[in-house]
PDB file of C-alpha atoms in Angstrom:
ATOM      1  CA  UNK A 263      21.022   8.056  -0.005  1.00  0.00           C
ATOM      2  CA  UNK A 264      19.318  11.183  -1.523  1.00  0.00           C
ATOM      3  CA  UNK A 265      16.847  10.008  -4.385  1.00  0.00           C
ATOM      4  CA  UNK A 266      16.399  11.260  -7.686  1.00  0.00           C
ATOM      5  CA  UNK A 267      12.744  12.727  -7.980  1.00  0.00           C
ATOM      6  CA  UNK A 268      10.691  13.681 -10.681  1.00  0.00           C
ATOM      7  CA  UNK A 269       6.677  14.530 -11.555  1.00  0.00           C
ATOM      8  CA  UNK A 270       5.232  11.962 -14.171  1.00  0.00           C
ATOM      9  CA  UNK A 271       2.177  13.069 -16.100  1.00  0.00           C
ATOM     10  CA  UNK A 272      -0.755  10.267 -15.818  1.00  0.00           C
ATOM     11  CA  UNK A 273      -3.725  11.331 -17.434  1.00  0.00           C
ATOM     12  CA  UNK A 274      -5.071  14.140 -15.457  1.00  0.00           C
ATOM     13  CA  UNK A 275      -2.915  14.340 -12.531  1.00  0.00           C
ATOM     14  CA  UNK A 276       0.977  14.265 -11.784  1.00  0.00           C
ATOM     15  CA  UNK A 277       2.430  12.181  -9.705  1.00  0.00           C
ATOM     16  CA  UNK A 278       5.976  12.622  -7.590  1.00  0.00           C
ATOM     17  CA  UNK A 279       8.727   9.963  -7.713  1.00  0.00           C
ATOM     18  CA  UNK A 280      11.425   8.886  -5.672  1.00  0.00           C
ATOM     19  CA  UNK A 281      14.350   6.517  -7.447  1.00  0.00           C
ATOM     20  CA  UNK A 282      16.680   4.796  -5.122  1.00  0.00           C
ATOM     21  CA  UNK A 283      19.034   3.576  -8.302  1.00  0.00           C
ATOM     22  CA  UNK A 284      22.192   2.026  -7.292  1.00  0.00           C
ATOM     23  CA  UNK A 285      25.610   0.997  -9.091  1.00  0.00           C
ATOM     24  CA  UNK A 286      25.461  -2.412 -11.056  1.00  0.00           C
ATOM     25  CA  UNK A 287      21.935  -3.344  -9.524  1.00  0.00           C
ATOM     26  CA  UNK A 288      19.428  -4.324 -12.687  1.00  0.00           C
ATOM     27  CA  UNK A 289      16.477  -5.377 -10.785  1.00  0.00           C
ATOM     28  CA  UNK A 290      14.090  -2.776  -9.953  1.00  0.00           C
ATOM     29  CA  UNK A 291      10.599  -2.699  -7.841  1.00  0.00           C
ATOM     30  CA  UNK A 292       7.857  -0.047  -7.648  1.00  0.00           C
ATOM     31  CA  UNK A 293       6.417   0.029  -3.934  1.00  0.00           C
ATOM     32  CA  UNK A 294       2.580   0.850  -3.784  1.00  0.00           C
ATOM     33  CA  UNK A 295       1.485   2.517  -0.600  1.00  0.00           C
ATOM     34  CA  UNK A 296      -1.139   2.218   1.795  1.00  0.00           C
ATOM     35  CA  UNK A 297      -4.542   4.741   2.040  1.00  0.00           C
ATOM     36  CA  UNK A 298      -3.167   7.859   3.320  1.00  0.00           C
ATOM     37  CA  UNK A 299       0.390   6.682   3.567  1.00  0.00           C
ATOM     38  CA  UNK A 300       3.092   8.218   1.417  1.00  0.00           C
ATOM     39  CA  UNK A 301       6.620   7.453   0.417  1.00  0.00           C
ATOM     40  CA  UNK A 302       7.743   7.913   3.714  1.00  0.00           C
ATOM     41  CA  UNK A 303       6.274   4.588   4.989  1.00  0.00           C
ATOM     42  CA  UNK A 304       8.935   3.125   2.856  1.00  0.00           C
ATOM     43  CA  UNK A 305      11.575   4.577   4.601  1.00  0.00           C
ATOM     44  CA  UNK A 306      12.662   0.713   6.363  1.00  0.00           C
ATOM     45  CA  UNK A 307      12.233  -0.531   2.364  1.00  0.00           C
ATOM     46  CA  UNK A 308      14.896   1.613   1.189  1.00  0.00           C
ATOM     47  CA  UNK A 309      17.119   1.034   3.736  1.00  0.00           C
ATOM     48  CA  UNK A 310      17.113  -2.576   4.368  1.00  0.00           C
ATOM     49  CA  UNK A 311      16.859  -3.240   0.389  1.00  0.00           C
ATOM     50  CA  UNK A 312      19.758  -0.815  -0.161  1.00  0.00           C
ATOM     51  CA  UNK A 313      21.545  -2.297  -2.536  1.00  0.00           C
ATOM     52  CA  UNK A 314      19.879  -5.021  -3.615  1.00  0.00           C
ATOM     53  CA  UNK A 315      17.060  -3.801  -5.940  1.00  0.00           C
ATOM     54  CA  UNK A 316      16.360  -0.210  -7.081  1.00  0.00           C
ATOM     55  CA  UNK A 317      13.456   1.158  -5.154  1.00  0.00           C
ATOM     56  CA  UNK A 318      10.847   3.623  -7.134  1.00  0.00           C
ATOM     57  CA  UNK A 319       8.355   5.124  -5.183  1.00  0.00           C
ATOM     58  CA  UNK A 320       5.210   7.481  -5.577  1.00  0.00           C
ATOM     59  CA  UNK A 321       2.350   9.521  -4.111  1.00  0.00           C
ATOM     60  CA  UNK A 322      -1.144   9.298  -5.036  1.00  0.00           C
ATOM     61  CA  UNK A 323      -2.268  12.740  -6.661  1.00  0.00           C
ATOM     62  CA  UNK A 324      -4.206  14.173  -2.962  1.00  0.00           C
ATOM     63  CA  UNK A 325      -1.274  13.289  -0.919  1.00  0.00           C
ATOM     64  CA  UNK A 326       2.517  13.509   0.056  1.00  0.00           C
ATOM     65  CA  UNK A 327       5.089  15.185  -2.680  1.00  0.00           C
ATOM     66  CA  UNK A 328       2.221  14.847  -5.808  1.00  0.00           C
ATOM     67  CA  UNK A 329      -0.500  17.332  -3.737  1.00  0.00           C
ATOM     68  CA  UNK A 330       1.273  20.485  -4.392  1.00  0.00           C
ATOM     69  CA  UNK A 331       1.368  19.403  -8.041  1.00  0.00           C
ATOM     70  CA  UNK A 332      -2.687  18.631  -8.414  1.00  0.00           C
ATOM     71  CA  UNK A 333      -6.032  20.514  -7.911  1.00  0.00           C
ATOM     72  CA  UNK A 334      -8.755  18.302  -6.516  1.00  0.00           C
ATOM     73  CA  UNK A 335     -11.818  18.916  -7.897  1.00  0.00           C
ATOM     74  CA  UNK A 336     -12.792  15.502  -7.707  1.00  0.00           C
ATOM     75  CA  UNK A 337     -11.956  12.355  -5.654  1.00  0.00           C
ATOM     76  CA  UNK A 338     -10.293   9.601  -7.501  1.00  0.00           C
ATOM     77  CA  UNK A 339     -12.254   6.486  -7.704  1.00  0.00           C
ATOM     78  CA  UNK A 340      -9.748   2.826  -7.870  1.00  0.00           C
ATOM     79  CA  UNK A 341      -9.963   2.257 -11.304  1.00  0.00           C
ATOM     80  CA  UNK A 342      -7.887   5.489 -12.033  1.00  0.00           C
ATOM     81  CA  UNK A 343      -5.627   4.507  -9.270  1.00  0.00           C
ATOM     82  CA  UNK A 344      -4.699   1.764 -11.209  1.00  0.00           C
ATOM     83  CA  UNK A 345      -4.214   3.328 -14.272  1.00  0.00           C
ATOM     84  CA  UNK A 346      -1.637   5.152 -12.678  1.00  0.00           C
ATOM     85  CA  UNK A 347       0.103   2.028 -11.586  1.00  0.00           C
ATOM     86  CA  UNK A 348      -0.113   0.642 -14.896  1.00  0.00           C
ATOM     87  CA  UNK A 349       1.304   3.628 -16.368  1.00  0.00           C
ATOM     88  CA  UNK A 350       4.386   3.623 -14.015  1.00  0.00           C
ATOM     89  CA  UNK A 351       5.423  -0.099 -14.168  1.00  0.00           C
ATOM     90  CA  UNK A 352       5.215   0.327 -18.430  1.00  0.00           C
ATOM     91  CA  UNK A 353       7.486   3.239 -17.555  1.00  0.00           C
ATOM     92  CA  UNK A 354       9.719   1.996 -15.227  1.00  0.00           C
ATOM     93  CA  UNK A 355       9.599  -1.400 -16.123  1.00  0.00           C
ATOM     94  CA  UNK A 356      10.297  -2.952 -12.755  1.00  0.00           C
ATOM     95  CA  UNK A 357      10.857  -6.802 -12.284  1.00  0.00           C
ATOM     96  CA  UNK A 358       9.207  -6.520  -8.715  1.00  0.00           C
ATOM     97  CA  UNK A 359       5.846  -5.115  -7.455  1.00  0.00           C
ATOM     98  CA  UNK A 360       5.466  -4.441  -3.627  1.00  0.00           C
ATOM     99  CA  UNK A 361       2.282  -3.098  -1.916  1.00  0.00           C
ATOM    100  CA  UNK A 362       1.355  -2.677   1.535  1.00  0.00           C
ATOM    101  CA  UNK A 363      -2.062  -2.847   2.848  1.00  0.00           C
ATOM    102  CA  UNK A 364      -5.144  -1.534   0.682  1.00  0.00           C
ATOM    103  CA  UNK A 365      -2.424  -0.999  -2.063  1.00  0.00           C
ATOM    104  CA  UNK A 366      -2.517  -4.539  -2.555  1.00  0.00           C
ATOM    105  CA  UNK A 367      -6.045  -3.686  -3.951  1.00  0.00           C
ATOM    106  CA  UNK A 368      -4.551  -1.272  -6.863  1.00  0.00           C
ATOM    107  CA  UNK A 369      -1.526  -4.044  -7.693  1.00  0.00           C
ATOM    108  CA  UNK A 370      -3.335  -7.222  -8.085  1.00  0.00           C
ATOM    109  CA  UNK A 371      -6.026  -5.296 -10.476  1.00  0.00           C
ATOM    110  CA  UNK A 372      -2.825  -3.590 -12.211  1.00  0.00           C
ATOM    111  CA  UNK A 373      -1.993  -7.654 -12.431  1.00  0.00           C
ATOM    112  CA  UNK A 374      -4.645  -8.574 -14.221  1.00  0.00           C
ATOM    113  CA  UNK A 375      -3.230  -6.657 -17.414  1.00  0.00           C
ATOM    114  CA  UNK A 376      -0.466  -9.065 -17.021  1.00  0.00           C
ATOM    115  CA  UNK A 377       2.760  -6.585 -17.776  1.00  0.00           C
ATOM    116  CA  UNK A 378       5.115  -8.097 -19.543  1.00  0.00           C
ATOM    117  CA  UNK A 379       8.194  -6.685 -17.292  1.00  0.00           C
ATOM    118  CA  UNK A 380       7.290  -7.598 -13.504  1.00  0.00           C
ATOM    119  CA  UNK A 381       8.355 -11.279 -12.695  1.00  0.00           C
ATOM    120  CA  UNK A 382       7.005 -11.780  -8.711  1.00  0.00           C
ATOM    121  CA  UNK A 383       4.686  -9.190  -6.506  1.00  0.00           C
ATOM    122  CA  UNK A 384       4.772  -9.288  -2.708  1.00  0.00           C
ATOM    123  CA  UNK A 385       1.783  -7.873  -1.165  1.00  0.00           C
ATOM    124  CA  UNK A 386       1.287  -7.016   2.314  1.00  0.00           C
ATOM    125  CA  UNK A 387      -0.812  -6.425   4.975  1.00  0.00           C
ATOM    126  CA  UNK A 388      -3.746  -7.031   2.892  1.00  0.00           C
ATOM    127  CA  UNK A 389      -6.790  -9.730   2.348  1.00  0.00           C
ATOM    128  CA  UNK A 390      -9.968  -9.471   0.369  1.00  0.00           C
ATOM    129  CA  UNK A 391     -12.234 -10.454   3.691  1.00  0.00           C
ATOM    130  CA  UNK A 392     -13.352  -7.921   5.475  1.00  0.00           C
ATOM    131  CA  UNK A 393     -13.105  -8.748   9.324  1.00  0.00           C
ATOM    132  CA  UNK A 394     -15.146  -7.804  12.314  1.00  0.00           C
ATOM    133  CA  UNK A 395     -12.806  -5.628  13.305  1.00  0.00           C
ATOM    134  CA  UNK A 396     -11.688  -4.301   9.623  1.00  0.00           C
ATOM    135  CA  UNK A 397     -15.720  -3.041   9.558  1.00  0.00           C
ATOM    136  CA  UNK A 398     -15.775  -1.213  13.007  1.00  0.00           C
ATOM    137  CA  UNK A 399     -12.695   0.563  11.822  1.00  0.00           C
ATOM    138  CA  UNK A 400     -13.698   1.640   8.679  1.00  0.00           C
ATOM    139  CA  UNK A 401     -17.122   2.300   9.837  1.00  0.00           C
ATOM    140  CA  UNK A 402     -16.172   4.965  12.655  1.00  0.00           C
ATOM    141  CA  UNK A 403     -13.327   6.174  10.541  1.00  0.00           C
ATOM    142  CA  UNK A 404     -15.499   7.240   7.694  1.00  0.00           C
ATOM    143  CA  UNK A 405     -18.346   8.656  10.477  1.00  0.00           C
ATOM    144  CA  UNK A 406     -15.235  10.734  12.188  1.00  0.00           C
ATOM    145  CA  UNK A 407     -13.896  12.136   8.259  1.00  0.00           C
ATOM    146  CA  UNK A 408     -17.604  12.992   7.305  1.00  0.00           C
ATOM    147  CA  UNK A 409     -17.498  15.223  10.587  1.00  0.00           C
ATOM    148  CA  UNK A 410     -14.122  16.924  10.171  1.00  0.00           C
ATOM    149  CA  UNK A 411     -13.261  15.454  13.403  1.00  0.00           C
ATOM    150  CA  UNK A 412      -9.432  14.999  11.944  1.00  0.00           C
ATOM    151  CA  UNK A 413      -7.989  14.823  15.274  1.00  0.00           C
ATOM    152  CA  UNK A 414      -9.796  11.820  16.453  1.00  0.00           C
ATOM    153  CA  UNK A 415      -8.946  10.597  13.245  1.00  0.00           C
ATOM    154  CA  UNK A 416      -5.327   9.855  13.888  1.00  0.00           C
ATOM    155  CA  UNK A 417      -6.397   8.497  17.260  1.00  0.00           C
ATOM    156  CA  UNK A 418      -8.144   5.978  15.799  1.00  0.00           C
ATOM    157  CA  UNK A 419      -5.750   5.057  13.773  1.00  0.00           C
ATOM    158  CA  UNK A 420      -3.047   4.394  16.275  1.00  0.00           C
ATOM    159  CA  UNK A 421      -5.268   2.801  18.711  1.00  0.00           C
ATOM    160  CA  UNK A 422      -6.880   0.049  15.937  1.00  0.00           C
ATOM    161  CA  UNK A 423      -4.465  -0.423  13.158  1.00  0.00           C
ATOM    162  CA  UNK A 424      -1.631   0.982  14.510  1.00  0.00           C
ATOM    163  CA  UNK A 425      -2.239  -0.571  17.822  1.00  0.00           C
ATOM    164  CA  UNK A 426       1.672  -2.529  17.668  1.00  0.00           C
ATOM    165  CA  UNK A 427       3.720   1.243  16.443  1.00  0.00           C
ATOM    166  CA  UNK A 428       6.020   2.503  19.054  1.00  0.00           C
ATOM    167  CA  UNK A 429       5.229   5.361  20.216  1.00  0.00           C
ATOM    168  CA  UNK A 430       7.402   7.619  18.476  1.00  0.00           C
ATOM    169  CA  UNK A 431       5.541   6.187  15.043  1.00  0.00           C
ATOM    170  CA  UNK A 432       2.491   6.891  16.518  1.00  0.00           C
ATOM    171  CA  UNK A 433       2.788  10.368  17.216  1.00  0.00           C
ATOM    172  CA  UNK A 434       4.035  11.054  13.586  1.00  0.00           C
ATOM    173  CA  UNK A 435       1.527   8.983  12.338  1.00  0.00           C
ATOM    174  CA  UNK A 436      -0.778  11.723  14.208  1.00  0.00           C
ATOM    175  CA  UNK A 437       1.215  14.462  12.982  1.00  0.00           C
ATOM    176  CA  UNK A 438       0.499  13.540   9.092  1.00  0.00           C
ATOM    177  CA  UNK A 439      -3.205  12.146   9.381  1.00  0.00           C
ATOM    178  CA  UNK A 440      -4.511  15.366  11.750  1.00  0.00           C
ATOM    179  CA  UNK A 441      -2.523  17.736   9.492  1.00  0.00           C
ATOM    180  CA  UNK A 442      -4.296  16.382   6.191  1.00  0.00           C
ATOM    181  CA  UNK A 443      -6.280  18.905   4.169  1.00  0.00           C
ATOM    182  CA  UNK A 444      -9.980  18.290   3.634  1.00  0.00           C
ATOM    183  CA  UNK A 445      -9.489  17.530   0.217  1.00  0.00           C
ATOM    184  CA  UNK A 446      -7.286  14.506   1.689  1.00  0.00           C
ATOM    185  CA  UNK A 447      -9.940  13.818   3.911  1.00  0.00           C
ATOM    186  CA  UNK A 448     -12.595  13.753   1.318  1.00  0.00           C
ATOM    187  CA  UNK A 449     -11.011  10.958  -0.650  1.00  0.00           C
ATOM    188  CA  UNK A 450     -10.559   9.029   2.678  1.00  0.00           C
ATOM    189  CA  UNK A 451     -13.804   9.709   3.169  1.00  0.00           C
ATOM    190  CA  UNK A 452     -14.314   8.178  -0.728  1.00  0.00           C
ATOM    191  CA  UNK A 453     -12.002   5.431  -0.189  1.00  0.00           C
ATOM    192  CA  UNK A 454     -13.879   3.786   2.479  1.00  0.00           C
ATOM    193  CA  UNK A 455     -17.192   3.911   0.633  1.00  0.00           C
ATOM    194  CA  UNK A 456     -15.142   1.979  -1.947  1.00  0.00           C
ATOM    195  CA  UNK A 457     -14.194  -0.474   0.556  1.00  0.00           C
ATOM    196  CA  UNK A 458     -17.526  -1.010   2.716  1.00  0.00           C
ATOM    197  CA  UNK A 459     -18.838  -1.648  -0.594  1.00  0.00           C
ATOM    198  CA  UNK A 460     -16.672  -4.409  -2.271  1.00  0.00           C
ATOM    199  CA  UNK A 461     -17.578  -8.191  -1.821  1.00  0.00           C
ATOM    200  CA  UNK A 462     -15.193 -11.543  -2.104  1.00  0.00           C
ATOM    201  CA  UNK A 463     -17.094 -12.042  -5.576  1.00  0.00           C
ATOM    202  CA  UNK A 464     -15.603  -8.611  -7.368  1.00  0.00           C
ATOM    203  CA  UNK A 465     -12.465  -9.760  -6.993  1.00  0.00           C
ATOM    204  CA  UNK A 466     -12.665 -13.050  -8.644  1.00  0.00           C
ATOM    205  CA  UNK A 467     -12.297 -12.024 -12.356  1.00  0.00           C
ATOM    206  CA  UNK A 468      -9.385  -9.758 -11.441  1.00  0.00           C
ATOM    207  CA  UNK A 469      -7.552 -12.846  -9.894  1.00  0.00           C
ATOM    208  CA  UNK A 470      -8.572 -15.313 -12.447  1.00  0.00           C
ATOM    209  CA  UNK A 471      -7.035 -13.006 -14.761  1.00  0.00           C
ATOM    210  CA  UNK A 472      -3.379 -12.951 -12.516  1.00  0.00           C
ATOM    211  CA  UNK A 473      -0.488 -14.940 -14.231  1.00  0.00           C
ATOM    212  CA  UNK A 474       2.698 -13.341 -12.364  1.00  0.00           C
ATOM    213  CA  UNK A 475       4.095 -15.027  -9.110  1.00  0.00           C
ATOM    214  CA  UNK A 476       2.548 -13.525  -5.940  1.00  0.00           C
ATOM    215  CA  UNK A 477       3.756 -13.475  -2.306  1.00  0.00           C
ATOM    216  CA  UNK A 478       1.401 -12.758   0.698  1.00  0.00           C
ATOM    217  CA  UNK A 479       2.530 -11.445   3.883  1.00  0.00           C
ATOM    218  CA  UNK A 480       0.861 -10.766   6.879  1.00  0.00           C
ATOM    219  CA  UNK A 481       1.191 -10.224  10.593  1.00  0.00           C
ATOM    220  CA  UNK A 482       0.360 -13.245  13.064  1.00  0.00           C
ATOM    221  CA  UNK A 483      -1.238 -10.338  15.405  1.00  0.00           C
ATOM    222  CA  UNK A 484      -3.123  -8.878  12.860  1.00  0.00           C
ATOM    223  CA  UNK A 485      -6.799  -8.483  13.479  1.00  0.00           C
ATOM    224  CA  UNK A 486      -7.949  -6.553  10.695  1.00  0.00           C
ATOM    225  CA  UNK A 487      -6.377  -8.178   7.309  1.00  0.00           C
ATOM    226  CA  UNK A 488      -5.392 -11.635   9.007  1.00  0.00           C
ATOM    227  CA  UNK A 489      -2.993 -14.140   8.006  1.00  0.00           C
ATOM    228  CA  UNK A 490      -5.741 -16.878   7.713  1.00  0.00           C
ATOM    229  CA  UNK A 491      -8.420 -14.566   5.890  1.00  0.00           C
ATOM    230  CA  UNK A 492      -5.963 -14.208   2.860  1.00  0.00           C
ATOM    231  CA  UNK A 493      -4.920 -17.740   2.533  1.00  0.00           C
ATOM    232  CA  UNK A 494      -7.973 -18.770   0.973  1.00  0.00           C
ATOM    233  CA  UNK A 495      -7.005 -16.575  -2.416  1.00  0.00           C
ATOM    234  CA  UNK A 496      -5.354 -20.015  -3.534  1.00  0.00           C
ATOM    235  CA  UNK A 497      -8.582 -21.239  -4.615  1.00  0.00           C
ATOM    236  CA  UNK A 498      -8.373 -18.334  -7.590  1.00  0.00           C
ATOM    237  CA  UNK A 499      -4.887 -17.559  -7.934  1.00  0.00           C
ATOM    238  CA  UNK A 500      -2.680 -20.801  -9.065  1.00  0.00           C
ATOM    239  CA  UNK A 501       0.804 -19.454  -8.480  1.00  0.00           C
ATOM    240  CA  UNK A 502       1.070 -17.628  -5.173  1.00  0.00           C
ATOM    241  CA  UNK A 503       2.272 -18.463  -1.721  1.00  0.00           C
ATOM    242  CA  UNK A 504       2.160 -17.279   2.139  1.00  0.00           C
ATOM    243  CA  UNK A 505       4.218 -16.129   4.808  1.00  0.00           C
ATOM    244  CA  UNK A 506       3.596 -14.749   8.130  1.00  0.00           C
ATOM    245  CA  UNK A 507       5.436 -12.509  10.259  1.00  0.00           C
ATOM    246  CA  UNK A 508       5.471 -13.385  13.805  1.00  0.00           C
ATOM    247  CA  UNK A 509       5.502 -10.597  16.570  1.00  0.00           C
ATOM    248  CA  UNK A 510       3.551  -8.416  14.125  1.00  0.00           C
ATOM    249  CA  UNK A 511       0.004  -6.604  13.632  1.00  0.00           C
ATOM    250  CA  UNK A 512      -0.862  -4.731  10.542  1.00  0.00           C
ATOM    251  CA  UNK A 513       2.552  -2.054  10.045  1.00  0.00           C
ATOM    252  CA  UNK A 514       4.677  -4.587  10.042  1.00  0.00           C
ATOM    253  CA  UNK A 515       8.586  -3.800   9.908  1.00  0.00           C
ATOM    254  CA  UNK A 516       7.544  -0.213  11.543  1.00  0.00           C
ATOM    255  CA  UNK A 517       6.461  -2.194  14.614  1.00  0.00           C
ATOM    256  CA  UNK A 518       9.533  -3.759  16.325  1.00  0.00           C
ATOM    257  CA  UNK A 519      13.179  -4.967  15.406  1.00  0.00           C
ATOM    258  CA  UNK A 520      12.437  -8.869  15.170  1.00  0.00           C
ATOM    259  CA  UNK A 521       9.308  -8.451  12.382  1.00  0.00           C
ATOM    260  CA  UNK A 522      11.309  -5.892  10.726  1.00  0.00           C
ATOM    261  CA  UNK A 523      14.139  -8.548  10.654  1.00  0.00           C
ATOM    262  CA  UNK A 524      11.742 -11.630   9.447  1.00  0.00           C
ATOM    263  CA  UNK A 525      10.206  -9.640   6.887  1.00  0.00           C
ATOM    264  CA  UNK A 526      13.019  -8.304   4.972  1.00  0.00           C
ATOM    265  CA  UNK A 527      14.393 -11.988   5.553  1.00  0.00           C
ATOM    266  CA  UNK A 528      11.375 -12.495   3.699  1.00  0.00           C
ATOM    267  CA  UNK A 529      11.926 -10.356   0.803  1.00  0.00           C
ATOM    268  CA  UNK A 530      15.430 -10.740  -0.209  1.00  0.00           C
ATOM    269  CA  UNK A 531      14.520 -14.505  -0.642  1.00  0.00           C
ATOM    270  CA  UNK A 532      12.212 -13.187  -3.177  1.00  0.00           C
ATOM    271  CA  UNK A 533      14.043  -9.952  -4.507  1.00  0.00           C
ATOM    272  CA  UNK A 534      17.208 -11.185  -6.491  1.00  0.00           C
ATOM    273  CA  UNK A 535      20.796  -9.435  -5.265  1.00  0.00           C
TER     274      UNK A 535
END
C-alpha cells in the first residue's frame, strides 16, 4: 500500500509523514523511530499491522524524507524532539504510541504530558540502564563520528547492535549509516553525549508523571537494553507490563521469522482490530 505523505510544520523544522489509513479501521498509532533510523525500519509494522490500526509515521528533521525539507544549523537537543512528538499525537490523535529503541526515550517524556487521545504505548528495545556493553558501544561510536570515520561507523553497528540482522539487513543498514551527511553525523555525534550523560534518577519525575498503559518489549538476546534491566521501571510506573521476545537481540522483528512472529503476536493483543 502506497501512503499518503505530507510535511507538518513543528516549530522550526518540518517534518515528513507517512499515513497507512485503511477502510473502516478507527484506531490509529504513531510509530517513533530509533537514532538514525527512519520510516523505513517500520516497513515489518506496516505490513504485519495492515489492517488492523492505521500506521503514521515520521522522520526526525536531520534524517530520512524531513532532511531535504530542513537546514541544520544546529543539532536538536531531546527536549525539542519531544515537542515534536507532542505536536503530532495532538494532531493525529492516535489511540496507540509505538517506539523502538532510544525512541522510547522521546515517548515516555511525551507521556508525561498525559494526552488525552493515546490509550496504551508499547515501547521497544529500550531500558533506562545503561549496560556494559550499551557504554562500549556508545563510547567508540561517538569516538568513530567525532573522526568522520563513517564507514566504520556502520560496521559497528552491525557487528554490536545489529549483531542478530541477516545479512541482507546488514548491508543496507551500511548503505544508510555510511551514506549519512555530516550534519547527520553531528547530531549522532550530539545524541550520544545526551545519552552518556543521563542517569536512572532523571528519569524518575518523567515516569512518576506517566498515567497511560505501557507495554515493554525486549529481546531475550539482547545485551545492550536487556529484558531484565527494564523490568525494574515498575517501581515508578504503576500501570505497565513486560514481554520478551525469544530468539531476539536488539532489532527485533528485522532479525528472523519466529521473533517477527512473537512480536506482532504481541502487539495485536494490545492493538484493537
Amino acid at each position: 500500500m502506497k501512503p499518503e505523505s505530507e510535511v507538518v510544520h513543528v516549530g522550526d523544522w518540518r517534518v515528513y509523514i507517512e499515513k497507512y489509513i485503511y477502510p473502516d479501521v478507527k484506531e490509529t498509532v504513531i510509530c517513533v523511530n530509533g537514532a538514525l533510523s527512519t520510516t523505513l525500519a517500520f516497513r515489518n509494522c506496516v505490513r504485519n499491522l495492515k489492517d488492523k490500526v492505521n500506521v503514521i509515521l515520521f522522520d526526525l528533521p536531520f534524517i530520512g524524507g524531513s532532511r531535504e525539507h530542513n537546514t541544520l544549523t544546529r543539532p536538536i537537543p531531546k527536549a525539542e524532539e519531544v515537542e515534536i512528538l507532542k505536536h503530532l499525537i495532538e494532531l493525529y490523535k492516535p489511540e496507540y504510541l509505538l517506539s523502538v529503541s532510544w525512541g522510547g526515550l522521546a515517548t515516555l517524556m511525551a507521556l508525561a504530558s498525559q494526552p488525552s487521545s493515546v490509550l496504551k504505548a508499547v515501547v521497544t528495545s529500550f531500558s533506562t540502564r545503561v549496560t556494559p556493553a550499551m557504554e562500549m558501544y556508545i563510547s567508540r561510536a561517538k569516538q568513530l563520528l567525532d573522526e568522520g570515520r563513517n564507514d566504520e561507523v556502520a560496521t559497528l553497528l552491525n557487528n554490536e547492535v545489529g549483531k542478530y540482522l541477516p545479512s541482507i539487513l546488514k548491508r543496507a543498514n551500511h548503505h544508510h549509516i555510511s551514506s549519512l551527511d555530516h550534519d547527520t553525523y553531528r547530531q549522532a555525534s550530539f545524541h550520544i553525549d545526551q545519552i552518556s550523560r543521563l542517569k536512572e534518577e532523571d528519569y524518575i519525575d518523567i515516569f512518576h508523571n506517566i498515567k497511560t498503559p505501557l507495554v515493554f518489549i525486549n529481546g531475550d538476546l539482547d545485551e545492550y537494553t536487556t529484558a531484565e534491566d527494564i523490568r525494574h521501571i515498575a517501581n515508578h510506573i504503576e500501570n505497565c507490563e513486560f514481554a520478551t521476545v525469544p530468539q531476539a537481540g536488539h532489532f527485533l522483528d528485522m532479525e528472523n521469522r519466529t521473533a517477527s512472529q512473537h512480536l506482532y503476536g504481541i502487539l495485536t493483543n494490545h492493538f484493537a482490530a
